[in-house]
Amino acid sequence: MSTPQLEFKGYGLTDPTVWTKLDLVSYQPKTFEPEDVELYITHCGVCGSDVHTLTQGWGGCRIPTIPGHEIIGKVTRVGSAVTEFKAGDRVGVGAQIGCCGKCKPCKTGYENYCQSMVDTYNSVYPDGVVTQGGYSTAIRANQLFVFKIPDALESLDAASMLCAGLTVFSPLKVNGAGPGKKVGVLGIGGLGHYAVLFAKAMGAEVYAFTHSPSKKEDVKKMGADVIVDTGDKDFFSAYAGELDIIISTVNSFSEDKPLKNYLRMLGVYGKFVNVGLPNENLPTLHAFDLLPNGCAISGSHIGSKEDCMDMLKIAAEKGVKPWIQQVPMSQYKTALEAVEAGTVRYRYVLTQDIVKYD
């Protein structure tokens, strides 16, 4: 195939007071190195992280910031040390795009916990180049953070797996979700719907917890075995000690539902894994709340390359099909506003229409 001449430009935040207005800007790409892969972008998912960043909910961001870290595209060239990819391959890039390669996590396959990690956007490479994300035409990344997309997965479906899917798949895998396990999913949004889909694909019995009556039928179609209405004041009582794992994807906790109510649903040594990232603090907890079942509370940060490849393999083999709404990249505002309002069902994916490469 002929290699297209890439243009590096995308939709970036230039005025922090108007977070839904992104201007088309040119940007300096990553300095190309021997282990790098360059790709032109065809699709990019819209993540809750994009909204948190653009609204400054997690603190100020660089100007300009081009969001987007659920990227699908085709390889245009590879560095001299790259062995896994070649021009023309369909690949993805997720929420992390760099690491030190020297620390203990990096050397033991946990590069997603590197203390010097580089995020795909709103971050800086060691040489000072600012990272820009996937609401754009092209990107460069170290081969460790590039993932070959199986032929059985459509680009539209694979895109949002690279952050949302991986964020829930990794803790499910790490904590042993599978046949004979009962998994609770708190919050049925972009992350939660993936948690239901993957827990079911892994063979677990799935309990979906939602306060939204309008989502009950959706969750049933996704494969949940039990659907629990958290609007019921004592929703947790009937499930005391039942669950092995709870994946919490919620963006806020209400004061009338203390964390101990959720922990009571775990069996002995059960795991409560928080992957939602609300702007506010988590609810308070008393030390005694951990004693009745010896449960553990943990977090999880995206996933490693090994996790991602395992996820894509299972998705391809089990036919995992996310619920996607698609719009052209130029209509990013529609997607961002829907994600911020919580009306998306259940992930938005942008189709790159800035430059036509195919």
Tab-separated table of N, CA, C and O in Angstrom, residues 96-204:
chain	number	residue	atom	x	y	z
A	96	GLN	N	-2.751	5.232	27.822
A	96	GLN	CA	-1.346	5.431	28.200
A	96	GLN	C	-0.480	5.296	26.967
A	96	GLN	O	-0.707	4.418	26.117
A	97	ILE	N	0.528	6.150	26.864
A	97	ILE	CA	1.333	6.140	25.646
A	97	ILE	C	2.830	6.096	25.925
A	97	ILE	O	3.642	6.078	25.010
A	98	GLY	N	3.207	6.032	27.210
A	98	GLY	CA	4.622	5.974	27.536
A	98	GLY	C	4.863	5.544	28.964
A	98	GLY	O	3.985	5.638	29.826
A	99	CYS	N	6.079	5.030	29.218
A	99	CYS	CA	6.501	4.654	30.567
A	99	CYS	C	8.019	4.734	30.606
A	99	CYS	O	8.674	4.879	29.572
A	100	CYS	N	8.594	4.591	31.813
A	100	CYS	CA	10.052	4.718	31.926
A	100	CYS	C	10.787	3.476	31.448
A	100	CYS	O	11.917	3.538	30.989
A	101	GLY	N	10.135	2.290	31.569
A	101	GLY	CA	10.762	1.045	31.161
A	101	GLY	C	11.829	0.536	32.114
A	101	GLY	O	12.457	-0.496	31.846
A	102	LYS	N	12.032	1.231	33.240
A	102	LYS	CA	13.131	0.883	34.146
A	102	LYS	C	12.674	0.500	35.546
A	102	LYS	O	13.394	-0.195	36.259
A	103	CYS	N	11.523	0.959	35.965
A	103	CYS	CA	11.058	0.724	37.335
A	103	CYS	C	10.543	-0.708	37.496
A	103	CYS	O	10.374	-1.443	36.510
A	104	LYS	N	10.292	-1.099	38.728
A	104	LYS	CA	9.823	-2.456	39.004
A	104	LYS	C	8.519	-2.782	38.284
A	104	LYS	O	8.407	-3.860	37.665
A	105	PRO	N	7.485	-1.908	38.341
A	105	PRO	CA	6.266	-2.228	37.591
A	105	PRO	C	6.532	-2.450	36.098
A	105	PRO	O	6.015	-3.395	35.500
A	106	CYS	N	7.345	-1.595	35.493
A	106	CYS	CA	7.633	-1.737	34.064
A	106	CYS	C	8.337	-3.055	33.756
A	106	CYS	O	8.041	-3.714	32.748
A	107	LYS	N	9.254	-3.460	34.620
A	107	LYS	CA	10.031	-4.676	34.375
A	107	LYS	C	9.269	-5.958	34.696
A	107	LYS	O	9.734	-7.054	34.364
A	108	THR	N	8.115	-5.816	35.350
A	108	THR	CA	7.333	-7.005	35.711
A	108	THR	C	5.980	-7.053	35.008
A	108	THR	O	5.080	-7.773	35.432
A	109	GLY	N	5.835	-6.294	33.924
A	109	GLY	CA	4.617	-6.364	33.129
A	109	GLY	C	3.477	-5.516	33.635
A	109	GLY	O	2.328	-5.699	33.217
A	110	TYR	N	3.774	-4.581	34.519
A	110	TYR	CA	2.741	-3.683	35.048
A	110	TYR	C	3.053	-2.244	34.657
A	110	TYR	O	3.008	-1.337	35.485
A	111	GLU	N	3.350	-2.037	33.384
A	111	GLU	CA	3.707	-0.704	32.928
A	111	GLU	C	2.602	0.319	33.156
A	111	GLU	O	2.850	1.529	33.194
A	112	ASN	N	1.363	-0.157	33.327
A	112	ASN	CA	0.246	0.760	33.602
A	112	ASN	C	0.303	1.338	35.009
A	112	ASN	O	-0.503	2.206	35.358
A	113	TYR	N	1.273	0.883	35.819
A	113	TYR	CA	1.482	1.450	37.153
A	113	TYR	C	2.858	2.127	37.270
A	113	TYR	O	3.326	2.382	38.380
A	114	CYS	N	3.474	2.406	36.141
A	114	CYS	CA	4.737	3.143	36.137
A	114	CYS	C	4.524	4.521	36.764
A	114	CYS	O	3.561	5.223	36.431
A	115	GLN	N	5.412	4.900	37.664
A	115	GLN	CA	5.282	6.197	38.329
A	115	GLN	C	5.678	7.356	37.417
A	115	GLN	O	5.455	8.525	37.753
A	116	SER	N	6.247	7.051	36.278
A	116	SER	CA	6.624	8.093	35.312
A	116	SER	C	5.849	7.923	34.012
A	116	SER	O	6.344	8.284	32.936
A	117	MET	N	4.644	7.372	34.101
A	117	MET	CA	3.859	7.104	32.896
A	117	MET	C	3.526	8.390	32.153
A	117	MET	O	3.459	9.475	32.736
A	118	VAL	N	3.328	8.234	30.864
A	118	VAL	CA	2.922	9.349	30.009
A	118	VAL	C	1.516	9.049	29.502
A	118	VAL	O	1.288	8.012	28.871
A	119	ASP	N	0.584	9.954	29.797
A	119	ASP	CA	-0.790	9.783	29.331
A	119	ASP	C	-0.883	10.158	27.858
A	119	ASP	O	-0.106	10.970	27.342
A	120	THR	N	-1.884	9.624	27.190
A	120	THR	CA	-2.021	9.819	25.748
A	120	THR	C	-2.297	11.272	25.380
A	120	THR	O	-1.939	11.713	24.288
A	121	TYR	N	-2.924	12.015	26.276
A	121	TYR	CA	-3.059	13.455	26.045
A	121	TYR	C	-2.936	14.201	27.367
A	121	TYR	O	-3.031	13.618	28.440
A	122	ASN	N	-2.674	15.502	27.256
A	122	ASN	CA	-2.502	16.372	28.427
A	122	ASN	C	-1.343	15.907	29.316
A	122	ASN	O	-1.407	15.976	30.531
A	123	SER	N	-0.299	15.424	28.669
A	123	SER	CA	0.895	14.976	29.381
A	123	SER	C	2.111	15.433	28.571
A	123	SER	O	1.965	16.102	27.541
A	124	VAL	N	3.312	15.079	29.045
A	124	VAL	CA	4.531	15.549	28.380
A	124	VAL	C	5.544	14.411	28.281
A	124	VAL	O	5.782	13.687	29.253
A	125	TYR	N	6.142	14.259	27.103
A	125	TYR	CA	7.224	13.296	26.929
A	125	TYR	C	8.499	13.823	27.591
A	125	TYR	O	8.638	15.034	27.822
A	126	PRO	N	9.458	12.938	27.886
A	126	PRO	CA	10.701	13.379	28.518
A	126	PRO	C	11.432	14.482	27.753
A	126	PRO	O	12.141	15.290	28.350
A	127	ASP	N	11.248	14.536	26.428
A	127	ASP	CA	11.942	15.573	25.654
A	127	ASP	C	11.168	16.883	25.584
A	127	ASP	O	11.574	17.826	24.892
A	128	GLY	N	10.018	16.944	26.284
A	128	GLY	CA	9.260	18.188	26.342
A	128	GLY	C	8.089	18.287	25.386
A	128	GLY	O	7.288	19.231	25.470
A	129	VAL	N	7.938	17.343	24.459
A	129	VAL	CA	6.808	17.365	23.532
A	129	VAL	C	5.525	17.045	24.297
A	129	VAL	O	5.466	16.067	25.053
A	130	VAL	N	4.501	17.850	24.096
A	130	VAL	CA	3.214	17.655	24.764
A	130	VAL	C	2.408	16.603	24.014
A	130	VAL	O	2.335	16.625	22.777
A	131	THR	N	1.802	15.677	24.747
A	131	THR	CA	1.003	14.635	24.102
A	131	THR	C	-0.364	15.180	23.716
A	131	THR	O	-0.980	15.946	24.460
A	132	GLN	N	-0.823	14.775	22.548
A	132	GLN	CA	-2.153	15.158	22.061
A	132	GLN	C	-2.893	13.898	21.643
A	132	GLN	O	-2.307	12.953	21.133
A	133	GLY	N	-4.211	13.903	21.873
A	133	GLY	CA	-5.000	12.690	21.737
A	133	GLY	C	-5.639	12.459	20.387
A	133	GLY	O	-5.245	13.025	19.359
A	134	GLY	N	-6.680	11.634	20.415
A	134	GLY	CA	-7.218	11.037	19.206
A	134	GLY	C	-8.336	11.748	18.499
A	134	GLY	O	-8.841	11.239	17.496
A	135	TYR	N	-8.779	12.922	18.984
A	135	TYR	CA	-9.726	13.715	18.195
A	135	TYR	C	-8.902	14.401	17.108
A	135	TYR	O	-8.874	15.618	16.980
A	136	SER	N	-8.211	13.595	16.328
A	136	SER	CA	-7.179	14.129	15.443
A	136	SER	C	-6.940	13.191	14.268
A	136	SER	O	-7.643	12.186	14.097
A	137	THR	N	-5.941	13.515	13.491
A	137	THR	CA	-5.688	12.808	12.242
A	137	THR	C	-4.665	11.686	12.342
A	137	THR	O	-4.703	10.731	11.569
A	138	ALA	N	-3.722	11.807	13.291
A	138	ALA	CA	-2.634	10.832	13.349
A	138	ALA	C	-1.975	10.878	14.718
A	138	ALA	O	-2.111	11.849	15.469
A	139	ILE	N	-1.232	9.815	15.028
A	139	ILE	CA	-0.537	9.746	16.309
A	139	ILE	C	0.666	8.816	16.193
A	139	ILE	O	0.691	7.923	15.328
A	140	ARG	N	1.649	9.041	17.055
A	140	ARG	CA	2.808	8.160	17.169
A	140	ARG	C	2.873	7.615	18.588
A	140	ARG	O	2.567	8.325	19.546
A	141	ALA	N	3.293	6.359	18.719
A	141	ALA	CA	3.374	5.750	20.045
A	141	ALA	C	4.438	4.666	20.061
A	141	ALA	O	4.705	4.011	19.047
A	142	ASN	N	5.042	4.473	21.223
A	142	ASN	CA	5.939	3.349	21.424
A	142	ASN	C	5.164	2.058	21.203
A	142	ASN	O	3.989	1.945	21.582
A	143	GLN	N	5.790	1.046	20.602
A	143	GLN	CA	5.096	-0.187	20.247
A	143	GLN	C	4.457	-0.900	21.441
A	143	GLN	O	3.485	-1.648	21.278
A	144	LEU	N	4.961	-0.659	22.664
A	144	LEU	CA	4.379	-1.279	23.850
A	144	LEU	C	2.941	-0.834	24.053
A	144	LEU	O	2.134	-1.564	24.623
A	145	PHE	N	2.607	0.354	23.557
A	145	PHE	CA	1.280	0.915	23.788
A	145	PHE	C	0.424	0.926	22.521
A	145	PHE	O	-0.518	1.709	22.395
A	146	VAL	N	0.776	0.040	21.609
A	146	VAL	CA	0.015	-0.145	20.374
A	146	VAL	C	-0.507	-1.576	20.358
A	146	VAL	O	0.231	-2.511	20.697
A	147	PHE	N	-1.766	-1.761	19.961
A	147	PHE	CA	-2.415	-3.069	20.050
A	147	PHE	C	-2.990	-3.475	18.695
A	147	PHE	O	-3.746	-2.720	18.079
A	148	LYS	N	-2.626	-4.665	18.267
A	148	LYS	CA	-3.177	-5.206	17.010
A	148	LYS	C	-4.645	-5.556	17.238
A	148	LYS	O	-5.000	-6.239	18.202
A	149	ILE	N	-5.507	-5.111	16.352
A	149	ILE	CA	-6.948	-5.350	16.478
A	149	ILE	C	-7.315	-6.629	15.718
A	149	ILE	O	-7.038	-6.741	14.524
A	150	PRO	N	-7.942	-7.595	16.383
A	150	PRO	CA	-8.339	-8.840	15.695
A	150	PRO	C	-9.300	-8.566	14.543
A	150	PRO	O	-10.128	-7.643	14.611
A	151	ASP	N	-9.192	-9.374	13.509
A	151	ASP	CA	-10.057	-9.202	12.341
A	151	ASP	C	-11.537	-9.309	12.688
A	151	ASP	O	-12.380	-8.697	12.029
A	152	ALA	N	-11.861	-10.077	13.727
A	152	ALA	CA	-13.266	-10.298	14.082
A	152	ALA	C	-13.922	-9.084	14.732
A	152	ALA	O	-15.141	-9.063	14.893
A	153	LEU	N	-13.134	-8.078	15.112
A	153	LEU	CA	-13.688	-6.893	15.766
A	153	LEU	C	-13.753	-5.728	14.791
A	153	LEU	O	-12.768	-5.398	14.120
A	154	GLU	N	-14.912	-5.081	14.727
A	154	GLU	CA	-15.039	-3.870	13.931
A	154	GLU	C	-14.320	-2.721	14.626
A	154	GLU	O	-14.284	-2.645	15.855
A	155	SER	N	-13.761	-1.817	13.856
A	155	SER	CA	-13.060	-0.671	14.433
A	155	SER	C	-13.969	0.139	15.343
A	155	SER	O	-13.560	0.614	16.412
A	156	LEU	N	-15.211	0.294	14.934
A	156	LEU	CA	-16.186	1.052	15.719
A	156	LEU	C	-16.367	0.447	17.098
A	156	LEU	O	-16.520	1.173	18.094
A	157	ASP	N	-16.347	-0.866	17.195
A	157	ASP	CA	-16.518	-1.555	18.475
A	157	ASP	C	-15.224	-1.595	19.276
A	157	ASP	O	-15.227	-1.449	20.507
A	158	ALA	N	-14.113	-1.793	18.600
A	158	ALA	CA	-12.838	-1.941	19.305
A	158	ALA	C	-12.379	-0.642	19.950
A	158	ALA	O	-11.693	-0.664	20.980
A	159	ALA	N	-12.753	0.495	19.382
A	159	ALA	CA	-12.227	1.776	19.864
A	159	ALA	C	-12.434	1.959	21.360
A	159	ALA	O	-11.478	2.131	22.122
A	160	SER	N	-13.689	1.895	21.805
A	160	SER	CA	-13.953	2.197	23.218
A	160	SER	C	-13.498	1.096	24.159
A	160	SER	O	-13.459	1.286	25.375
A	161	MET	N	-13.122	-0.046	23.629
A	161	MET	CA	-12.557	-1.091	24.486
A	161	MET	C	-11.202	-0.692	25.042
A	161	MET	O	-10.782	-1.167	26.096
A	162	LEU	N	-10.509	0.224	24.344
A	162	LEU	CA	-9.117	0.505	24.672
A	162	LEU	C	-8.945	1.353	25.925
A	162	LEU	O	-7.841	1.455	26.452
A	163	CYS	N	-10.023	1.953	26.410
A	163	CYS	CA	-9.998	2.563	27.746
A	163	CYS	C	-11.114	1.971	28.587
A	163	CYS	O	-10.870	1.297	29.575
A	164	ALA	N	-12.360	2.215	28.177
A	164	ALA	CA	-13.501	1.754	28.986
A	164	ALA	C	-13.481	0.246	29.180
A	164	ALA	O	-13.634	-0.261	30.295
A	165	GLY	N	-13.294	-0.493	28.100
A	165	GLY	CA	-13.285	-1.946	28.198
A	165	GLY	C	-12.149	-2.457	29.053
A	165	GLY	O	-12.327	-3.288	29.945
A	166	LEU	N	-10.948	-1.940	28.800
A	166	LEU	CA	-9.763	-2.389	29.528
A	166	LEU	C	-9.834	-2.020	31.007
A	166	LEU	O	-9.379	-2.776	31.869
A	167	THR	N	-10.410	-0.865	31.301
A	167	THR	CA	-10.509	-0.399	32.688
A	167	THR	C	-11.292	-1.371	33.567
A	167	THR	O	-10.996	-1.518	34.755
A	168	VAL	N	-12.284	-2.041	32.995
A	168	VAL	CA	-13.048	-3.017	33.793
A	168	VAL	C	-12.560	-4.444	33.567
A	168	VAL	O	-12.627	-5.279	34.476
A	169	PHE	N	-12.042	-4.739	32.377
A	169	PHE	CA	-11.573	-6.101	32.115
A	169	PHE	C	-10.393	-6.456	33.005
A	169	PHE	O	-10.322	-7.561	33.559
A	170	SER	N	-9.449	-5.535	33.152
A	170	SER	CA	-8.244	-5.830	33.930
A	170	SER	C	-8.566	-6.251	35.367
A	170	SER	O	-8.094	-7.294	35.821
A	171	PRO	N	-9.368	-5.485	36.126
A	171	PRO	CA	-9.679	-5.948	37.493
A	171	PRO	C	-10.528	-7.205	37.533
A	171	PRO	O	-10.427	-7.991	38.485
A	172	LEU	N	-11.360	-7.428	36.523
A	172	LEU	CA	-12.100	-8.688	36.463
A	172	LEU	C	-11.124	-9.856	36.313
A	172	LEU	O	-11.223	-10.874	37.013
A	173	LYS	N	-10.173	-9.709	35.419
A	173	LYS	CA	-9.163	-10.754	35.190
A	173	LYS	C	-8.297	-10.956	36.430
A	173	LYS	O	-8.106	-12.097	36.893
A	174	VAL	N	-7.773	-9.868	36.981
A	174	VAL	CA	-6.870	-9.938	38.124
A	174	VAL	C	-7.541	-10.602	39.326
A	174	VAL	O	-6.912	-11.347	40.081
A	175	ASN	N	-8.844	-10.358	39.504
A	175	ASN	CA	-9.561	-10.871	40.668
A	175	ASN	C	-10.329	-12.163	40.401
A	175	ASN	O	-11.163	-12.571	41.198
A	176	GLY	N	-10.026	-12.792	39.281
A	176	GLY	CA	-10.517	-14.141	39.041
A	176	GLY	C	-11.951	-14.290	38.587
A	176	GLY	O	-12.575	-15.329	38.826
A	177	ALA	N	-12.499	-13.290	37.913
A	177	ALA	CA	-13.865	-13.428	37.396
A	177	ALA	C	-13.929	-14.579	36.403
A	177	ALA	O	-13.068	-14.722	35.540
A	178	GLY	N	-14.935	-15.407	36.562
A	178	GLY	CA	-15.091	-16.554	35.679
A	178	GLY	C	-16.171	-17.475	36.189
A	178	GLY	O	-16.957	-17.100	37.079
A	179	PRO	N	-16.253	-18.683	35.661
A	179	PRO	CA	-17.274	-19.644	36.097
A	179	PRO	C	-17.233	-19.856	37.606
A	179	PRO	O	-16.163	-19.990	38.202
A	180	GLY	N	-18.402	-19.859	38.226
A	180	GLY	CA	-18.496	-20.071	39.666
A	180	GLY	C	-18.356	-18.802	40.493
A	180	GLY	O	-18.528	-18.829	41.708
A	181	LYS	N	-18.060	-17.674	39.854
A	181	LYS	CA	-17.909	-16.402	40.550
A	181	LYS	C	-19.136	-15.520	40.322
A	181	LYS	O	-19.750	-15.546	39.258
A	182	LYS	N	-19.443	-14.743	41.346
A	182	LYS	CA	-20.538	-13.780	41.253
A	182	LYS	C	-19.948	-12.373	41.266
A	182	LYS	O	-19.248	-11.996	42.199
A	183	VAL	N	-20.257	-11.628	40.208
A	183	VAL	CA	-19.704	-10.289	40.032
A	183	VAL	C	-20.817	-9.263	40.088
A	183	VAL	O	-21.808	-9.361	39.351
A	184	GLY	N	-20.657	-8.268	40.960
A	184	GLY	CA	-21.581	-7.147	41.015
A	184	GLY	C	-21.014	-5.966	40.253
A	184	GLY	O	-19.820	-5.682	40.331
A	185	VAL	N	-21.860	-5.279	39.507
A	185	VAL	CA	-21.449	-4.091	38.763
A	185	VAL	C	-22.295	-2.917	39.244
A	185	VAL	O	-23.521	-2.930	39.104
A	186	LEU	N	-21.643	-1.908	39.814
A	186	LEU	CA	-22.334	-0.708	40.284
A	186	LEU	C	-22.251	0.370	39.215
A	186	LEU	O	-21.162	0.784	38.830
A	187	GLY	N	-23.418	0.810	38.756
A	187	GLY	CA	-23.460	1.864	37.760
A	187	GLY	C	-23.426	1.307	36.352
A	187	GLY	O	-22.460	0.657	35.955
A	188	ILE	N	-24.489	1.552	35.597
A	188	ILE	CA	-24.557	1.026	34.230
A	188	ILE	C	-24.457	2.192	33.258
A	188	ILE	O	-25.443	2.696	32.721
A	189	GLY	N	-23.231	2.651	33.079
A	189	GLY	CA	-22.934	3.670	32.081
A	189	GLY	C	-21.940	3.093	31.096
A	189	GLY	O	-21.958	1.893	30.811
A	190	GLY	N	-21.042	3.928	30.602
A	190	GLY	CA	-20.063	3.442	29.629
A	190	GLY	C	-19.175	2.356	30.186
A	190	GLY	O	-18.976	1.311	29.556
A	191	LEU	N	-18.630	2.565	31.386
A	191	LEU	CA	-17.803	1.547	32.021
A	191	LEU	C	-18.634	0.357	32.475
A	191	LEU	O	-18.269	-0.803	32.258
A	192	GLY	N	-19.742	0.646	33.148
A	192	GLY	CA	-20.564	-0.421	33.717
A	192	GLY	C	-21.108	-1.377	32.671
A	192	GLY	O	-21.160	-2.592	32.895
A	193	HIS	N	-21.507	-0.854	31.531
A	193	HIS	CA	-22.042	-1.749	30.501
A	193	HIS	C	-20.950	-2.681	29.998
A	193	HIS	O	-21.187	-3.860	29.722
A	194	TYR	N	-19.697	-2.184	29.942
A	194	TYR	CA	-18.587	-3.062	29.571
A	194	TYR	C	-18.313	-4.101	30.658
A	194	TYR	O	-17.967	-5.247	30.363
A	195	ALA	N	-18.452	-3.705	31.921
A	195	ALA	CA	-18.228	-4.658	33.006
A	195	ALA	C	-19.222	-5.808	32.937
A	195	ALA	O	-18.869	-6.973	33.154
A	196	VAL	N	-20.471	-5.499	32.613
A	196	VAL	CA	-21.482	-6.548	32.450
A	196	VAL	C	-21.113	-7.451	31.277
A	196	VAL	O	-21.113	-8.689	31.389
A	197	LEU	N	-20.786	-6.844	30.141
A	197	LEU	CA	-20.479	-7.618	28.936
A	197	LEU	C	-19.277	-8.539	29.138
A	197	LEU	O	-19.307	-9.717	28.772
A	198	PHE	N	-18.206	-8.018	29.734
A	198	PHE	CA	-16.997	-8.832	29.889
A	198	PHE	C	-17.122	-9.854	31.012
A	198	PHE	O	-16.634	-10.988	30.882
A	199	ALA	N	-17.768	-9.483	32.129
A	199	ALA	CA	-17.955	-10.463	33.201
A	199	ALA	C	-18.764	-11.648	32.690
A	199	ALA	O	-18.459	-12.811	33.003
A	200	LYS	N	-19.774	-11.356	31.888
A	200	LYS	CA	-20.592	-12.424	31.318
A	200	LYS	C	-19.777	-13.259	30.330
A	200	LYS	O	-19.837	-14.501	30.334
A	201	ALA	N	-18.988	-12.591	29.475
A	201	ALA	CA	-18.161	-13.309	28.496
A	201	ALA	C	-17.132	-14.196	29.183
A	201	ALA	O	-16.741	-15.238	28.640
A	202	MET	N	-16.713	-13.825	30.388
A	202	MET	CA	-15.722	-14.600	31.144
A	202	MET	C	-16.357	-15.743	31.928
A	202	MET	O	-15.651	-16.533	32.563
A	203	GLY	N	-17.691	-15.824	31.899
A	203	GLY	CA	-18.382	-16.954	32.513
A	203	GLY	C	-18.914	-16.717	33.906
A	203	GLY	O	-19.401	-17.656	34.556
A	204	ALA	N	-18.856	-15.472	34.401
A	204	ALA	CA	-19.333	-15.177	35.746
A	204	ALA	C	-20.843	-14.988	35.771
A	204	ALA	O	-21.477	-14.743	34.739
